[in-house]
Amino acid sequence: MEKTRQKLRTAAIAALAFSTSALALHAQPKTNMMHQWAQGSEAAAIAKLGEMFEAAGGKWEQTAISGHTSNTLAKLRSDVVAGNAPAAVQLKGPEITEWNQTGQTANLDDLATAEGWDAVVAPELISVMKPTGHWVAAPMNIHRVNWLYSSKKILDELGLAVPGTWDEFNAACDKIVAAGKICIAHGAADWADTTTFDSVVYGMDIDLYRKAFQEADTEAMRSQGMIDAFAQLRKMVGYMDSGINGRSWEQSMAMTMDGDAAFFLMGDWTVASANLAGYNEDVDYLCSQTPVNWGGNGYILNADSVVFFKQKDPDYIEGQQLLAKTIMSPEFQVTFNVAKGSIPSRTDVDLSTGGFTQCQQKSQSDLKASVAEGTLVRSMAHNMTVLQKYRGAMMEVITEFVADTSITPEQGANQLADAVEAQQ
Ligand code: BGC
């Protein structure tokens, strides 16, 4: 059995080598990758992919779309409609399935078999990358969304511990505000408000999170549990300062790490940005999971991946093979993820060497613990659960709720359900 598998594998590799070399006679592998990483640590991380692709003989071009994931998705849609589908695009969650269903995405099965992806890719990612049993996406990483960064300086000064539950969080904030300090550093943007709300709903009621945010169940959205979650969000808006509009997540991060605010809730791209700006774990900040009321380890997962659209030009076709191969290489998974704050999508990479931070190592061990405890969820805020039309509708309601303090938690919950129902 093992021998047959080995033979098949060798034959597949030989076939791939033949087909790539046959193509390579005429083709110069080329790509133009569309993605959302336009600035700062994110641009620095994706630049590493460009460098590795070029070192492997490819010609790298990129189209970086400023803003958050929805801007990239909008550009993708308009390019495809214009008959100009990108050779490679950063695409996530259910959008991978949706684009796969159009029949325009390339099938990566041959490469995946030759390279043994099924055996090394984290099991949590496989169904996302193989929506119908065929590989259509190459996963770059695993990001954890439910991180709480605490200012070591403020916690030490006030003798406070990192809060483990939402009640402890509120009690800490009351003390921090009473001491004349800002409790939560925040920059209002639809996706950032929704990132915070992801953690609130999840930490208060994991079943509600699954029903409302993974299954888009509007009855769950109108429930008392969701009203309670909006009430917690309302409280948290009160713990923010008045400068949240127009503030970037990097600025909020700096407020916390400089000791101007106590807490910052954000995914672990923050770790990359902190490294780049020279902040240190355990000196400037502590990282822990955002509060949960149900004990145990929680993990809200987000993953960046690349999907390839069918092309006519052999240079781009050849480039797709090379790019997917580069992305899945252990070398790239280390270099990129050290620079991105995330952890590799491969399970066979050792994080104790190569420059991963303690937060990144904790992400890996907490992921394992969360899987074992059955608490792992995917992130709604980061396009990993419902289609963009539902996520977009929910983000609008959540961001409006943060901006307008006259909206009551009951109204928030009903508006959330109404907005999703309007898209059905
Ligand atoms: C993406 C990350 C990115 C973050 C902030 C997430 O949705 O998956 O790659 O760093 O947004 O822009």
Coordinates of N, CA and C in Angstrom, one line a residue, residues 37 39-46 48 141 143 147 149 249-250 253 257 264 266-281 285 335-343 355-357 359-360:
W37 N -3.0 44.0 1.0 CA -1.9 44.4 2.0 C -1.1 45.5 1.4
Q39 N 0.0 48.5 3.0 CA 0.9 49.3 3.8 C 1.6 48.5 4.9
G40 N 2.5 49.2 5.5 CA 3.2 48.8 6.8 C 3.6 47.3 6.8
S41 N 3.4 46.6 7.9 CA 3.9 45.3 8.1 C 3.3 44.3 7.1
E42 N 2.0 44.6 6.7 CA 1.4 43.7 5.7 C 2.1 43.8 4.4
A43 N 2.4 45.0 3.9 CA 3.1 45.2 2.6 C 4.5 44.5 2.7
A44 N 5.1 44.7 3.9 CA 6.4 44.1 4.1 C 6.4 42.6 4.0
A45 N 5.3 42.0 4.5 CA 5.2 40.5 4.5 C 4.9 40.0 3.1
I46 N 4.1 40.7 2.4 CA 3.8 40.2 1.0 C 5.0 40.4 0.1
K48 N 7.8 39.7 0.8 CA 8.7 38.5 0.9 C 8.2 37.4 -0.1
N141 N -1.6 31.1 5.8 CA -1.4 31.2 7.2 C -2.6 30.9 8.0
H143 N -4.4 33.1 11.1 CA -4.4 34.3 12.0 C -5.4 34.0 13.1
W147 N -7.5 38.2 20.0 CA -6.3 38.6 20.9 C -6.7 39.8 21.7
Y149 N -4.5 42.7 23.6 CA -3.2 43.2 24.0 C -3.4 44.1 25.2
W249 N -5.8 51.1 12.9 CA -5.5 50.0 13.9 C -4.1 50.1 14.4
E250 N -3.2 50.5 13.5 CA -1.8 50.7 14.0 C -1.6 51.8 15.0
M253 N -2.9 50.4 18.3 CA -1.9 49.5 18.8 C -0.8 50.3 19.6
M257 N 0.5 50.2 23.4 CA 1.9 49.8 23.7 C 2.8 50.9 24.3
F264 N -6.3 46.6 23.8 CA -6.5 46.7 22.4 C -7.0 45.3 21.9
M266 N -7.6 43.0 18.8 CA -7.3 42.9 17.4 C -6.6 41.6 17.1
G267 N -6.7 41.2 15.8 CA -6.0 40.0 15.4 C -4.5 40.1 15.4
D268 N -3.8 39.0 15.2 CA -2.4 39.0 15.4 C -1.5 39.6 14.3
W269 N -2.1 40.3 13.3 CA -1.3 41.1 12.4 C -0.7 42.2 13.2
T270 N -1.3 42.5 14.4 CA -0.8 43.4 15.3 C 0.6 43.0 15.8
V271 N 0.8 41.7 16.0 CA 2.2 41.3 16.4 C 3.2 41.7 15.4
A272 N 2.9 41.6 14.1 CA 3.8 41.9 13.1 C 4.1 43.4 13.1
S273 N 3.0 44.2 13.3 CA 3.2 45.6 13.3 C 4.0 46.1 14.5
A274 N 3.7 45.4 15.6 CA 4.4 45.8 16.9 C 5.9 45.5 16.7
N275 N 6.2 44.4 16.1 CA 7.7 44.0 15.9 C 8.3 45.1 15.0
L276 N 7.6 45.4 13.9 CA 8.2 46.4 13.0 C 8.4 47.7 13.7
A277 N 7.5 48.1 14.6 CA 7.6 49.4 15.3 C 8.6 49.3 16.5
G278 N 9.1 48.1 16.8 CA 10.1 48.0 17.9 C 9.5 47.8 19.3
Y279 N 8.2 47.4 19.3 CA 7.6 47.1 20.7 C 7.9 45.7 21.0
N280 N 8.0 45.4 22.3 CA 8.4 44.1 22.8 C 7.3 43.4 23.6
E281 N 7.1 42.1 23.4 CA 6.2 41.3 24.3 C 6.8 41.4 25.7
Y285 N 3.9 45.1 26.0 CA 2.5 44.5 25.9 C 2.5 43.1 26.3
T335 N 9.1 32.4 6.7 CA 9.5 33.8 6.4 C 8.2 34.7 6.4
F336 N 7.2 34.3 5.7 CA 6.0 35.2 5.6 C 5.3 35.3 7.0
N337 N 5.1 34.2 7.7 CA 4.4 34.3 8.9 C 5.1 35.0 10.0
V338 N 6.4 34.9 10.0 CA 7.2 35.6 11.0 C 6.9 37.1 10.8
A339 N 6.8 37.5 9.5 CA 6.6 38.9 9.1 C 5.2 39.3 9.2
K340 N 4.2 38.4 9.3 CA 2.8 38.7 9.2 C 2.1 38.6 10.6
G341 N 2.8 37.9 11.6 CA 2.2 37.8 12.9 C 1.3 36.6 13.0
S342 N 1.1 35.9 11.9 CA 0.3 34.7 11.9 C 1.1 33.4 12.1
I343 N 0.5 32.2 12.0 CA 1.3 31.0 12.1 C 1.1 30.2 10.8
G355 N 12.4 32.7 14.5 CA 12.0 34.1 14.8 C 10.6 34.3 15.2
F356 N 9.8 33.3 15.4 CA 8.4 33.4 15.8 C 8.4 34.0 17.3
T357 N 7.4 34.8 17.6 CA 7.3 35.4 18.9 C 6.6 34.4 19.8
C359 N 3.9 35.1 21.4 CA 2.4 35.2 21.1 C 2.1 34.3 19.9
Q360 N 3.0 34.2 18.9 CA 2.8 33.3 17.8 C 2.8 31.8 18.3

